[in-house]
PDB file of N, CA and C in Angstrom:
ATOM      1  N   MET J 252     -34.981 -43.633  17.143  1.00  0.00           N
ATOM      2  CA  MET J 252     -33.941 -43.561  16.156  1.00  0.00           C
ATOM      3  C   MET J 252     -34.402 -42.804  14.918  1.00  0.00           C
ATOM      4  N   ARG J 253     -35.668 -43.047  14.540  1.00  0.00           N
ATOM      5  CA  ARG J 253     -36.206 -42.380  13.368  1.00  0.00           C
ATOM      6  C   ARG J 253     -36.309 -40.885  13.601  1.00  0.00           C
ATOM      7  N   ARG J 254     -36.587 -40.458  14.842  1.00  0.00           N
ATOM      8  CA  ARG J 254     -36.665 -39.028  15.160  1.00  0.00           C
ATOM      9  C   ARG J 254     -35.321 -38.346  14.927  1.00  0.00           C
ATOM     10  N   LEU J 255     -34.252 -39.053  15.076  1.00  0.00           N
ATOM     11  CA  LEU J 255     -32.919 -38.489  14.904  1.00  0.00           C
ATOM     12  C   LEU J 255     -32.498 -38.464  13.433  1.00  0.00           C
ATOM     13  N   ILE J 256     -32.838 -39.497  12.693  1.00  0.00           N
ATOM     14  CA  ILE J 256     -32.406 -39.625  11.302  1.00  0.00           C
ATOM     15  C   ILE J 256     -33.129 -38.626  10.395  1.00  0.00           C
ATOM     16  N   VAL J 257     -34.403 -38.450  10.546  1.00  0.00           N
ATOM     17  CA  VAL J 257     -35.180 -37.575   9.669  1.00  0.00           C
ATOM     18  C   VAL J 257     -34.689 -36.116   9.750  1.00  0.00           C
ATOM     19  N   PRO J 258     -34.483 -35.519  10.931  1.00  0.00           N
ATOM     20  CA  PRO J 258     -33.982 -34.140  10.959  1.00  0.00           C
ATOM     21  C   PRO J 258     -32.560 -34.003  10.393  1.00  0.00           C
ATOM     22  N   VAL J 259     -31.722 -35.008  10.635  1.00  0.00           N
ATOM     23  CA  VAL J 259     -30.360 -34.956  10.108  1.00  0.00           C
ATOM     24  C   VAL J 259     -30.386 -34.986   8.583  1.00  0.00           C
ATOM     25  N   LEU J 260     -31.191 -35.863   8.005  1.00  0.00           N
ATOM     26  CA  LEU J 260     -31.306 -35.936   6.550  1.00  0.00           C
ATOM     27  C   LEU J 260     -31.895 -34.641   5.970  1.00  0.00           C
ATOM     28  N   ALA J 261     -32.832 -34.053   6.658  1.00  0.00           N
ATOM     29  CA  ALA J 261     -33.430 -32.804   6.189  1.00  0.00           C
ATOM     30  C   ALA J 261     -32.393 -31.676   6.175  1.00  0.00           C
ATOM     31  N   VAL J 262     -31.571 -31.611   7.229  1.00  0.00           N
ATOM     32  CA  VAL J 262     -30.528 -30.572   7.296  1.00  0.00           C
ATOM     33  C   VAL J 262     -29.506 -30.781   6.185  1.00  0.00           C
ATOM     34  N   LEU J 263     -29.100 -32.032   5.953  1.00  0.00           N
ATOM     35  CA  LEU J 263     -28.140 -32.314   4.892  1.00  0.00           C
ATOM     36  C   LEU J 263     -28.705 -31.968   3.511  1.00  0.00           C
ATOM     37  N   ALA J 264     -29.980 -32.240   3.293  1.00  0.00           N
ATOM     38  CA  ALA J 264     -30.598 -31.936   1.998  1.00  0.00           C
ATOM     39  C   ALA J 264     -30.655 -30.433   1.758  1.00  0.00           C
ATOM     40  N   VAL J 265     -31.020 -29.662   2.790  1.00  0.00           N
ATOM     41  CA  VAL J 265     -31.123 -28.209   2.643  1.00  0.00           C
ATOM     42  C   VAL J 265     -29.734 -27.593   2.427  1.00  0.00           C
ATOM     43  N   SER J 266     -28.737 -28.054   3.201  1.00  0.00           N
ATOM     44  CA  SER J 266     -27.395 -27.482   3.053  1.00  0.00           C
ATOM     45  C   SER J 266     -26.788 -27.861   1.705  1.00  0.00           C
ATOM     46  N   GLY J 267     -27.050 -29.063   1.218  1.00  0.00           N
ATOM     47  CA  GLY J 267     -26.559 -29.466  -0.102  1.00  0.00           C
ATOM     48  C   GLY J 267     -27.186 -28.651  -1.211  1.00  0.00           C
ATOM     49  N   ALA J 268     -28.477 -28.336  -1.101  1.00  0.00           N
ATOM     50  CA  ALA J 268     -29.146 -27.522  -2.110  1.00  0.00           C
ATOM     51  C   ALA J 268     -28.607 -26.095  -2.100  1.00  0.00           C
ATOM     52  N   ALA J 269     -28.345 -25.574  -0.919  1.00  0.00           N
ATOM     53  CA  ALA J 269     -27.805 -24.218  -0.820  1.00  0.00           C
ATOM     54  C   ALA J 269     -26.395 -24.156  -1.389  1.00  0.00           C
ATOM     55  N   LEU J 270     -25.583 -25.185  -1.127  1.00  0.00           N
ATOM     56  CA  LEU J 270     -24.226 -25.220  -1.652  1.00  0.00           C
ATOM     57  C   LEU J 270     -24.249 -25.329  -3.169  1.00  0.00           C
ATOM     58  N   GLY J 271     -25.122 -26.132  -3.701  1.00  0.00           N
ATOM     59  CA  GLY J 271     -25.241 -26.272  -5.155  1.00  0.00           C
ATOM     60  C   GLY J 271     -25.672 -24.973  -5.808  1.00  0.00           C
ATOM     61  N   THR J 272     -26.560 -24.237  -5.176  1.00  0.00           N
ATOM     62  CA  THR J 272     -27.007 -22.948  -5.711  1.00  0.00           C
ATOM     63  C   THR J 272     -25.872 -21.936  -5.696  1.00  0.00           C
ATOM     64  N   ALA J 273     -25.070 -21.912  -4.634  1.00  0.00           N
ATOM     65  CA  ALA J 273     -23.955 -20.966  -4.540  1.00  0.00           C
ATOM     66  C   ALA J 273     -22.914 -21.248  -5.610  1.00  0.00           C
ATOM     67  N   VAL J 274     -22.614 -22.522  -5.858  1.00  0.00           N
ATOM     68  CA  VAL J 274     -21.643 -22.875  -6.883  1.00  0.00           C
ATOM     69  C   VAL J 274     -22.187 -22.505  -8.256  1.00  0.00           C
ATOM     70  N   ALA J 275     -23.463 -22.715  -8.490  1.00  0.00           N
ATOM     71  CA  ALA J 275     -24.061 -22.371  -9.774  1.00  0.00           C
ATOM     72  C   ALA J 275     -24.049 -20.862  -9.999  1.00  0.00           C
ATOM     73  N   GLN J 276     -24.255 -20.062  -8.959  1.00  0.00           N
ATOM     74  CA  GLN J 276     -24.230 -18.607  -9.113  1.00  0.00           C
ATOM     75  C   GLN J 276     -22.831 -18.120  -9.455  1.00  0.00           C
ATOM     76  N   ASP J 277     -21.805 -18.720  -8.847  1.00  0.00           N
ATOM     77  CA  ASP J 277     -20.437 -18.323  -9.144  1.00  0.00           C
ATOM     78  C   ASP J 277     -20.073 -18.651 -10.586  1.00  0.00           C
ATOM     79  N   ALA J 278     -20.573 -19.743 -11.100  1.00  0.00           N
ATOM     80  CA  ALA J 278     -20.242 -20.156 -12.461  1.00  0.00           C
ATOM     81  C   ALA J 278     -20.957 -19.294 -13.488  1.00  0.00           C
ATOM     82  N   ASP J 279     -22.101 -18.691 -13.139  1.00  0.00           N
ATOM     83  CA  ASP J 279     -22.887 -17.917 -14.092  1.00  0.00           C
ATOM     84  C   ASP J 279     -22.481 -16.444 -14.146  1.00  0.00           C
ATOM     85  N   ASP J 280     -21.476 -16.027 -13.361  1.00  0.00           N
ATOM     86  CA  ASP J 280     -21.105 -14.609 -13.334  1.00  0.00           C
ATOM     87  C   ASP J 280     -20.495 -14.127 -14.642  1.00  0.00           C
ATOM     88  N   GLY J 281     -19.929 -14.998 -15.418  1.00  0.00           N
ATOM     89  CA  GLY J 281     -19.321 -14.605 -16.680  1.00  0.00           C
ATOM     90  C   GLY J 281     -17.913 -14.093 -16.467  1.00  0.00           C
ATOM     91  N   PRO J 282     -17.444 -13.214 -17.354  1.00  0.00           N
ATOM     92  CA  PRO J 282     -16.072 -12.728 -17.234  1.00  0.00           C
ATOM     93  C   PRO J 282     -15.893 -11.873 -15.974  1.00  0.00           C
ATOM     94  N   LYS J 283     -14.697 -11.948 -15.419  1.00  0.00           N
ATOM     95  CA  LYS J 283     -14.393 -11.229 -14.185  1.00  0.00           C
ATOM     96  C   LYS J 283     -14.327  -9.730 -14.450  1.00  0.00           C
ATOM     97  N   LYS J 284     -14.935  -8.959 -13.573  1.00  0.00           N
ATOM     98  CA  LYS J 284     -14.944  -7.508 -13.714  1.00  0.00           C
ATOM     99  C   LYS J 284     -13.641  -6.937 -13.177  1.00  0.00           C
ATOM    100  N   PRO J 285     -13.176  -5.782 -13.711  1.00  0.00           N
ATOM    101  CA  PRO J 285     -11.914  -5.200 -13.236  1.00  0.00           C
ATOM    102  C   PRO J 285     -12.035  -4.681 -11.808  1.00  0.00           C
ATOM    103  N   SER J 286     -10.934  -4.744 -11.076  1.00  0.00           N
ATOM    104  CA  SER J 286     -10.925  -4.261  -9.701  1.00  0.00           C
ATOM    105  C   SER J 286     -10.795  -2.734  -9.705  1.00  0.00           C
ATOM    106  N   MET J 287     -10.921  -2.137  -8.526  1.00  0.00           N
ATOM    107  CA  MET J 287     -10.782  -0.676  -8.413  1.00  0.00           C
ATOM    108  C   MET J 287      -9.366  -0.237  -8.781  1.00  0.00           C
ATOM    109  N   HIS J 288      -8.364  -1.056  -8.471  1.00  0.00           N
ATOM    110  CA  HIS J 288      -6.984  -0.718  -8.818  1.00  0.00           C
ATOM    111  C   HIS J 288      -6.797  -0.704 -10.334  1.00  0.00           C
ATOM    112  N   ASP J 289      -7.395  -1.675 -11.035  1.00  0.00           N
ATOM    113  CA  ASP J 289      -7.299  -1.699 -12.493  1.00  0.00           C
ATOM    114  C   ASP J 289      -7.984  -0.485 -13.102  1.00  0.00           C
ATOM    115  N   LEU J 290      -9.138  -0.123 -12.574  1.00  0.00           N
ATOM    116  CA  LEU J 290      -9.854   1.030 -13.086  1.00  0.00           C
ATOM    117  C   LEU J 290      -9.059   2.321 -12.876  1.00  0.00           C
ATOM    118  N   TYR J 291      -8.392   2.449 -11.732  1.00  0.00           N
ATOM    119  CA  TYR J 291      -7.608   3.644 -11.438  1.00  0.00           C
ATOM    120  C   TYR J 291      -6.416   3.764 -12.389  1.00  0.00           C
ATOM    121  N   HIS J 292      -5.707   2.652 -12.606  1.00  0.00           N
ATOM    122  CA  HIS J 292      -4.525   2.697 -13.464  1.00  0.00           C
ATOM    123  C   HIS J 292      -4.876   2.992 -14.914  1.00  0.00           C
ATOM    124  N   ASN J 293      -6.065   2.620 -15.355  1.00  0.00           N
ATOM    125  CA  ASN J 293      -6.469   2.843 -16.737  1.00  0.00           C
ATOM    126  C   ASN J 293      -7.333   4.086 -16.905  1.00  0.00           C
ATOM    127  N   SER J 294      -7.505   4.867 -15.857  1.00  0.00           N
ATOM    128  CA  SER J 294      -8.391   6.026 -15.951  1.00  0.00           C
ATOM    129  C   SER J 294      -7.636   7.259 -16.446  1.00  0.00           C
ATOM    130  N   SER J 295      -8.387   8.275 -16.805  1.00  0.00           N
ATOM    131  CA  SER J 295      -7.794   9.532 -17.249  1.00  0.00           C
ATOM    132  C   SER J 295      -7.744  10.559 -16.122  1.00  0.00           C
ATOM    133  N   LEU J 296      -7.981  10.118 -14.885  1.00  0.00           N
ATOM    134  CA  LEU J 296      -7.906  11.023 -13.747  1.00  0.00           C
ATOM    135  C   LEU J 296      -6.478  11.484 -13.535  1.00  0.00           C
ATOM    136  N   PRO J 297      -6.285  12.720 -13.099  1.00  0.00           N
ATOM    137  CA  PRO J 297      -4.912  13.176 -12.859  1.00  0.00           C
ATOM    138  C   PRO J 297      -4.291  12.415 -11.688  1.00  0.00           C
ATOM    139  N   LYS J 298      -3.054  12.024 -11.860  1.00  0.00           N
ATOM    140  CA  LYS J 298      -2.336  11.308 -10.813  1.00  0.00           C
ATOM    141  C   LYS J 298      -1.655  12.323  -9.894  1.00  0.00           C
ATOM    142  N   SER J 299      -1.445  11.945  -8.645  1.00  0.00           N
ATOM    143  CA  SER J 299      -0.762  12.820  -7.699  1.00  0.00           C
ATOM    144  C   SER J 299       0.701  12.950  -8.099  1.00  0.00           C
ATOM    145  N   HIS J 300       1.234  14.140  -7.912  1.00  0.00           N
ATOM    146  CA  HIS J 300       2.635  14.385  -8.223  1.00  0.00           C
ATOM    147  C   HIS J 300       3.252  15.162  -7.076  1.00  0.00           C
ATOM    148  N   ALA J 301       4.436  14.786  -6.698  1.00  0.00           N
ATOM    149  CA  ALA J 301       5.177  15.503  -5.661  1.00  0.00           C
ATOM    150  C   ALA J 301       6.614  15.618  -6.120  1.00  0.00           C
ATOM    151  N   ASP J 302       7.271  16.698  -5.735  1.00  0.00           N
ATOM    152  CA  ASP J 302       8.658  16.941  -6.103  1.00  0.00           C
ATOM    153  C   ASP J 302       9.561  16.402  -4.992  1.00  0.00           C
ATOM    154  N   PHE J 303      10.274  15.323  -5.297  1.00  0.00           N
ATOM    155  CA  PHE J 303      11.168  14.716  -4.323  1.00  0.00           C
ATOM    156  C   PHE J 303      12.624  15.105  -4.582  1.00  0.00           C
ATOM    157  N   SER J 304      12.863  16.122  -5.390  1.00  0.00           N
ATOM    158  CA  SER J 304      14.234  16.508  -5.700  1.00  0.00           C
ATOM    159  C   SER J 304      14.962  17.078  -4.493  1.00  0.00           C
ATOM    160  N   ARG J 305      14.253  17.574  -3.494  1.00  0.00           N
ATOM    161  CA  ARG J 305      14.884  18.126  -2.295  1.00  0.00           C
ATOM    162  C   ARG J 305      15.260  17.054  -1.277  1.00  0.00           C
ATOM    163  N   TYR J 306      14.815  15.817  -1.497  1.00  0.00           N
ATOM    164  CA  TYR J 306      15.178  14.707  -0.622  1.00  0.00           C
ATOM    165  C   TYR J 306      16.573  14.248  -1.054  1.00  0.00           C
ATOM    166  N   ARG J 307      17.590  14.616  -0.306  1.00  0.00           N
ATOM    167  CA  ARG J 307      18.976  14.402  -0.723  1.00  0.00           C
ATOM    168  C   ARG J 307      19.495  12.996  -0.431  1.00  0.00           C
ATOM    169  N   TYR J 308      19.165  12.425   0.681  1.00  0.00           N
ATOM    170  CA  TYR J 308      19.757  11.162   1.094  1.00  0.00           C
ATOM    171  C   TYR J 308      19.043   9.976   0.450  1.00  0.00           C
ATOM    172  N   ARG J 309      19.806   9.078  -0.113  1.00  0.00           N
ATOM    173  CA  ARG J 309      19.298   7.814  -0.633  1.00  0.00           C
ATOM    174  C   ARG J 309      20.235   6.723  -0.135  1.00  0.00           C
ATOM    175  N   PRO J 310      19.740   5.692   0.542  1.00  0.00           N
ATOM    176  CA  PRO J 310      20.636   4.617   0.977  1.00  0.00           C
ATOM    177  C   PRO J 310      21.310   3.965  -0.231  1.00  0.00           C
ATOM    178  N   PRO J 311      22.613   3.738  -0.173  1.00  0.00           N
ATOM    179  CA  PRO J 311      23.319   3.177  -1.327  1.00  0.00           C
ATOM    180  C   PRO J 311      22.802   1.787  -1.689  1.00  0.00           C
ATOM    181  N   GLY J 312      22.486   1.601  -2.967  1.00  0.00           N
ATOM    182  CA  GLY J 312      22.030   0.311  -3.471  1.00  0.00           C
ATOM    183  C   GLY J 312      20.559   0.024  -3.262  1.00  0.00           C
ATOM    184  N   ASP J 313      19.828   0.930  -2.633  1.00  0.00           N
ATOM    185  CA  ASP J 313      18.410   0.689  -2.369  1.00  0.00           C
ATOM    186  C   ASP J 313      17.539   1.143  -3.530  1.00  0.00           C
ATOM    187  N   LYS J 314      16.394   0.498  -3.651  1.00  0.00           N
ATOM    188  CA  LYS J 314      15.368   0.888  -4.612  1.00  0.00           C
ATOM    189  C   LYS J 314      14.476   1.919  -3.930  1.00  0.00           C
ATOM    190  N   VAL J 315      14.133   2.984  -4.644  1.00  0.00           N
ATOM    191  CA  VAL J 315      13.321   4.065  -4.079  1.00  0.00           C
ATOM    192  C   VAL J 315      11.923   3.988  -4.662  1.00  0.00           C
ATOM    193  N   ILE J 316      10.916   3.978  -3.789  1.00  0.00           N
ATOM    194  CA  ILE J 316       9.510   3.946  -4.199  1.00  0.00           C
ATOM    195  C   ILE J 316       8.861   5.243  -3.730  1.00  0.00           C
ATOM    196  N   GLU J 317       8.274   5.984  -4.662  1.00  0.00           N
ATOM    197  CA  GLU J 317       7.636   7.256  -4.327  1.00  0.00           C
ATOM    198  C   GLU J 317       6.187   7.042  -3.906  1.00  0.00           C
ATOM    199  N   GLN J 318       5.781   7.755  -2.872  1.00  0.00           N
ATOM    200  CA  GLN J 318       4.382   7.813  -2.450  1.00  0.00           C
ATOM    201  C   GLN J 318       3.978   9.284  -2.441  1.00  0.00           C
ATOM    202  N   PRO J 319       3.553   9.817  -3.604  1.00  0.00           N
ATOM    203  CA  PRO J 319       3.280  11.252  -3.691  1.00  0.00           C
ATOM    204  C   PRO J 319       2.104  11.713  -2.836  1.00  0.00           C
ATOM    205  N   ASP J 320       1.129  10.858  -2.581  1.00  0.00           N
ATOM    206  CA  ASP J 320      -0.017  11.264  -1.761  1.00  0.00           C
ATOM    207  C   ASP J 320       0.396  11.577  -0.334  1.00  0.00           C
ATOM    208  N   ALA J 321       1.417  10.889   0.168  1.00  0.00           N
ATOM    209  CA  ALA J 321       1.869  11.069   1.543  1.00  0.00           C
ATOM    210  C   ALA J 321       3.162  11.877   1.625  1.00  0.00           C
ATOM    211  N   PHE J 322       3.682  12.354   0.479  1.00  0.00           N
ATOM    212  CA  PHE J 322       4.971  13.055   0.423  1.00  0.00           C
ATOM    213  C   PHE J 322       6.035  12.227   1.129  1.00  0.00           C
ATOM    214  N   ARG J 323       6.137  10.955   0.722  1.00  0.00           N
ATOM    215  CA  ARG J 323       7.035  10.026   1.388  1.00  0.00           C
ATOM    216  C   ARG J 323       7.777   9.184   0.356  1.00  0.00           C
ATOM    217  N   LEU J 324       9.033   8.876   0.645  1.00  0.00           N
ATOM    218  CA  LEU J 324       9.830   7.936  -0.137  1.00  0.00           C
ATOM    219  C   LEU J 324      10.052   6.692   0.703  1.00  0.00           C
ATOM    220  N   LEU J 325       9.870   5.534   0.098  1.00  0.00           N
ATOM    221  CA  LEU J 325      10.168   4.272   0.759  1.00  0.00           C
ATOM    222  C   LEU J 325      11.458   3.720   0.169  1.00  0.00           C
ATOM    223  N   PHE J 326      12.302   3.154   1.004  1.00  0.00           N
ATOM    224  CA  PHE J 326      13.544   2.554   0.551  1.00  0.00           C
ATOM    225  C   PHE J 326      13.457   1.051   0.757  1.00  0.00           C
ATOM    226  N   GLN J 327      13.862   0.287  -0.299  1.00  0.00           N
ATOM    227  CA  GLN J 327      13.870  -1.171  -0.217  1.00  0.00           C
ATOM    228  C   GLN J 327      15.230  -1.684  -0.672  1.00  0.00           C
ATOM    229  N   THR J 328      15.685  -2.754  -0.040  1.00  0.00           N
ATOM    230  CA  THR J 328      16.932  -3.380  -0.470  1.00  0.00           C
ATOM    231  C   THR J 328      16.693  -4.083  -1.800  1.00  0.00           C
ATOM    232  N   LYS J 329      17.763  -4.581  -2.399  1.00  0.00           N
ATOM    233  CA  LYS J 329      17.636  -5.237  -3.702  1.00  0.00           C
ATOM    234  C   LYS J 329      16.763  -6.479  -3.655  1.00  0.00           C
ATOM    235  N   ASP J 330      16.695  -7.134  -2.492  1.00  0.00           N
ATOM    236  CA  ASP J 330      15.854  -8.322  -2.384  1.00  0.00           C
ATOM    237  C   ASP J 330      14.427  -8.007  -1.933  1.00  0.00           C
ATOM    238  N   GLY J 331      14.059  -6.716  -1.857  1.00  0.00           N
ATOM    239  CA  GLY J 331      12.682  -6.313  -1.560  1.00  0.00           C
ATOM    240  C   GLY J 331      12.368  -6.082  -0.104  1.00  0.00           C
ATOM    241  N   GLN J 332      13.343  -6.162   0.767  1.00  0.00           N
ATOM    242  CA  GLN J 332      13.109  -5.931   2.195  1.00  0.00           C
ATOM    243  C   GLN J 332      13.032  -4.430   2.476  1.00  0.00           C
ATOM    244  N   PRO J 333      12.124  -3.979   3.336  1.00  0.00           N
ATOM    245  CA  PRO J 333      12.045  -2.553   3.665  1.00  0.00           C
ATOM    246  C   PRO J 333      13.331  -2.094   4.355  1.00  0.00           C
ATOM    247  N   ASP J 334      13.799  -0.893   3.966  1.00  0.00           N
ATOM    248  CA  ASP J 334      15.045  -0.376   4.511  1.00  0.00           C
ATOM    249  C   ASP J 334      14.868   1.015   5.096  1.00  0.00           C
ATOM    250  N   GLY J 335      13.645   1.479   5.237  1.00  0.00           N
ATOM    251  CA  GLY J 335      13.389   2.777   5.832  1.00  0.00           C
ATOM    252  C   GLY J 335      12.525   3.646   4.933  1.00  0.00           C
ATOM    253  N   TYR J 336      12.350   4.892   5.363  1.00  0.00           N
ATOM    254  CA  TYR J 336      11.559   5.823   4.583  1.00  0.00           C
ATOM    255  C   TYR J 336      11.957   7.247   4.939  1.00  0.00           C
ATOM    256  N   ALA J 337      11.539   8.168   4.084  1.00  0.00           N
ATOM    257  CA  ALA J 337      11.782   9.597   4.302  1.00  0.00           C
ATOM    258  C   ALA J 337      10.463  10.319   4.099  1.00  0.00           C
ATOM    259  N   GLU J 338      10.170  11.275   4.978  1.00  0.00           N
ATOM    260  CA  GLU J 338       8.955  12.064   4.819  1.00  0.00           C
ATOM    261  C   GLU J 338       9.210  13.502   5.220  1.00  0.00           C
ATOM    262  N   ARG J 339       8.466  14.390   4.588  1.00  0.00           N
ATOM    263  CA  ARG J 339       8.614  15.806   4.874  1.00  0.00           C
ATOM    264  C   ARG J 339       7.650  16.215   5.971  1.00  0.00           C
ATOM    265  N   ARG J 340       8.157  16.979   6.921  1.00  0.00           N
ATOM    266  CA  ARG J 340       7.329  17.553   7.987  1.00  0.00           C
ATOM    267  C   ARG J 340       7.719  19.012   8.116  1.00  0.00           C
ATOM    268  N   GLY J 341       6.825  19.885   7.731  1.00  0.00           N
ATOM    269  CA  GLY J 341       7.100  21.317   7.826  1.00  0.00           C
ATOM    270  C   GLY J 341       8.235  21.720   6.916  1.00  0.00           C
ATOM    271  N   THR J 342       9.302  22.261   7.480  1.00  0.00           N
ATOM    272  CA  THR J 342      10.421  22.752   6.687  1.00  0.00           C
ATOM    273  C   THR J 342      11.621  21.805   6.754  1.00  0.00           C
ATOM    274  N   SER J 343      11.390  20.527   7.062  1.00  0.00           N
ATOM    275  CA  SER J 343      12.478  19.554   7.147  1.00  0.00           C
ATOM    276  C   SER J 343      12.044  18.225   6.547  1.00  0.00           C
ATOM    277  N   VAL J 344      13.050  17.428   6.185  1.00  0.00           N
ATOM    278  CA  VAL J 344      12.818  16.066   5.723  1.00  0.00           C
ATOM    279  C   VAL J 344      13.406  15.137   6.777  1.00  0.00           C
ATOM    280  N   PHE J 345      12.612  14.197   7.247  1.00  0.00           N
ATOM    281  CA  PHE J 345      13.032  13.257   8.280  1.00  0.00           C
ATOM    282  C   PHE J 345      13.290  11.903   7.627  1.00  0.00           C
ATOM    283  N   TYR J 346      14.426  11.314   7.935  1.00  0.00           N
ATOM    284  CA  TYR J 346      14.802  10.008   7.404  1.00  0.00           C
ATOM    285  C   TYR J 346      14.780   8.985   8.537  1.00  0.00           C
ATOM    286  N   TYR J 347      14.113   7.858   8.300  1.00  0.00           N
ATOM    287  CA  TYR J 347      13.966   6.807   9.304  1.00  0.00           C
ATOM    288  C   TYR J 347      14.604   5.523   8.790  1.00  0.00           C
ATOM    289  N   ASP J 348      15.114   4.702   9.699  1.00  0.00           N
ATOM    290  CA  ASP J 348      15.685   3.416   9.305  1.00  0.00           C
ATOM    291  C   ASP J 348      14.575   2.370   9.222  1.00  0.00           C
ATOM    292  N   ARG J 349      14.961   1.131   8.973  1.00  0.00           N
ATOM    293  CA  ARG J 349      13.971   0.061   8.793  1.00  0.00           C
ATOM    294  C   ARG J 349      13.182  -0.257  10.047  1.00  0.00           C
ATOM    295  N   TYR J 350      13.665   0.184  11.207  1.00  0.00           N
ATOM    296  CA  TYR J 350      12.972  -0.079  12.465  1.00  0.00           C
ATOM    297  C   TYR J 350      12.108   1.096  12.913  1.00  0.00           C
ATOM    298  N   GLY J 351      12.074   2.168  12.121  1.00  0.00           N
ATOM    299  CA  GLY J 351      11.263   3.333  12.455  1.00  0.00           C
ATOM    300  C   GLY J 351      11.956   4.339  13.336  1.00  0.00           C
ATOM    301  N   LYS J 352      13.266   4.164  13.548  1.00  0.00           N
ATOM    302  CA  LYS J 352      14.015   5.116  14.365  1.00  0.00           C
ATOM    303  C   LYS J 352      14.571   6.212  13.474  1.00  0.00           C
ATOM    304  N   LEU J 353      14.578   7.423  14.004  1.00  0.00           N
ATOM    305  CA  LEU J 353      15.047   8.579  13.253  1.00  0.00           C
ATOM    306  C   LEU J 353      16.529   8.443  12.946  1.00  0.00           C
ATOM    307  N   ARG J 354      16.875   8.562  11.670  1.00  0.00           N
ATOM    308  CA  ARG J 354      18.258   8.433  11.233  1.00  0.00           C
ATOM    309  C   ARG J 354      18.906   9.796  11.086  1.00  0.00           C
ATOM    310  N   GLN J 355      18.242  10.728  10.414  1.00  0.00           N
ATOM    311  CA  GLN J 355      18.778  12.073  10.239  1.00  0.00           C
ATOM    312  C   GLN J 355      17.660  13.032   9.857  1.00  0.00           C
ATOM    313  N   ILE J 356      17.948  14.317  10.011  1.00  0.00           N
ATOM    314  CA  ILE J 356      17.009  15.379   9.658  1.00  0.00           C
ATOM    315  C   ILE J 356      17.703  16.300   8.676  1.00  0.00           C
ATOM    316  N   GLN J 357      17.021  16.601   7.577  1.00  0.00           N
ATOM    317  CA  GLN J 357      17.562  17.502   6.570  1.00  0.00           C
ATOM    318  C   GLN J 357      16.710  18.770   6.551  1.00  0.00           C
ATOM    319  N   PRO J 358      17.233  19.902   7.023  1.00  0.00           N
ATOM    320  CA  PRO J 358      16.453  21.139   6.941  1.00  0.00           C
ATOM    321  C   PRO J 358      16.370  21.611   5.493  1.00  0.00           C
ATOM    322  N   LEU J 359      15.196  22.072   5.099  1.00  0.00           N
ATOM    323  CA  LEU J 359      15.016  22.615   3.757  1.00  0.00           C
ATOM    324  C   LEU J 359      15.340  24.103   3.764  1.00  0.00           C
ATOM    325  N   PRO J 360      15.939  24.613   2.692  1.00  0.00           N
ATOM    326  CA  PRO J 360      16.205  26.056   2.631  1.00  0.00           C
ATOM    327  C   PRO J 360      14.903  26.847   2.707  1.00  0.00           C
ATOM    328  N   GLU J 361      14.965  27.975   3.373  1.00  0.00           N
ATOM    329  CA  GLU J 361      13.738  28.761   3.572  1.00  0.00           C
ATOM    330  C   GLU J 361      13.288  29.473   2.296  1.00  0.00           C
ATOM    331  N   ASP J 362      14.189  29.674   1.329  1.00  0.00           N
ATOM    332  CA  ASP J 362      13.784  30.398   0.125  1.00  0.00           C
ATOM    333  C   ASP J 362      12.981  29.511  -0.831  1.00  0.00           C
ATOM    334  N   GLU J 363      13.020  28.179  -0.648  1.00  0.00           N
ATOM    335  CA  GLU J 363      12.236  27.296  -1.468  1.00  0.00           C
ATOM    336  C   GLU J 363      10.822  27.161  -0.904  1.00  0.00           C
ATOM    337  N   PRO J 364       9.801  27.222  -1.758  1.00  0.00           N
ATOM    338  CA  PRO J 364       8.430  27.067  -1.234  1.00  0.00           C
ATOM    339  C   PRO J 364       8.189  25.643  -0.790  1.00  0.00           C
ATOM    340  N   VAL J 365       7.419  25.495   0.272  1.00  0.00           N
ATOM    341  CA  VAL J 365       7.031  24.172   0.783  1.00  0.00           C
ATOM    342  C   VAL J 365       5.674  23.829   0.213  1.00  0.00           C
ATOM    343  N   ASP J 366       5.544  22.607  -0.385  1.00  0.00           N
ATOM    344  CA  ASP J 366       4.275  22.183  -0.990  1.00  0.00           C
ATOM    345  C   ASP J 366       3.205  21.995   0.047  1.00  0.00           C
TER     346      ASP J 366
END
């Protein structure tokens, strides 16, 4: 019986000491450092910009969210549910519904430069 109790107590003592050290390290960190997202929003780096004026279709009543890095517009309903997206491919703009099915294609005029 003693052979069983001594190793169990030793394991509990070591794990308790390790847990106490981990909690003490978390408490000594001081003020929380800013995340990468906070640093990006407060930086002086140039932000991406895209011209979405050629995207003609907007679902009625939807909120439009721009994603300039991907040349894409996201559409959301008033309650925040996704309602589709639009993205440019070559010389056309493709509009998709909330299920990812193609809704319509808008050809861009050839005299306008493509970004």
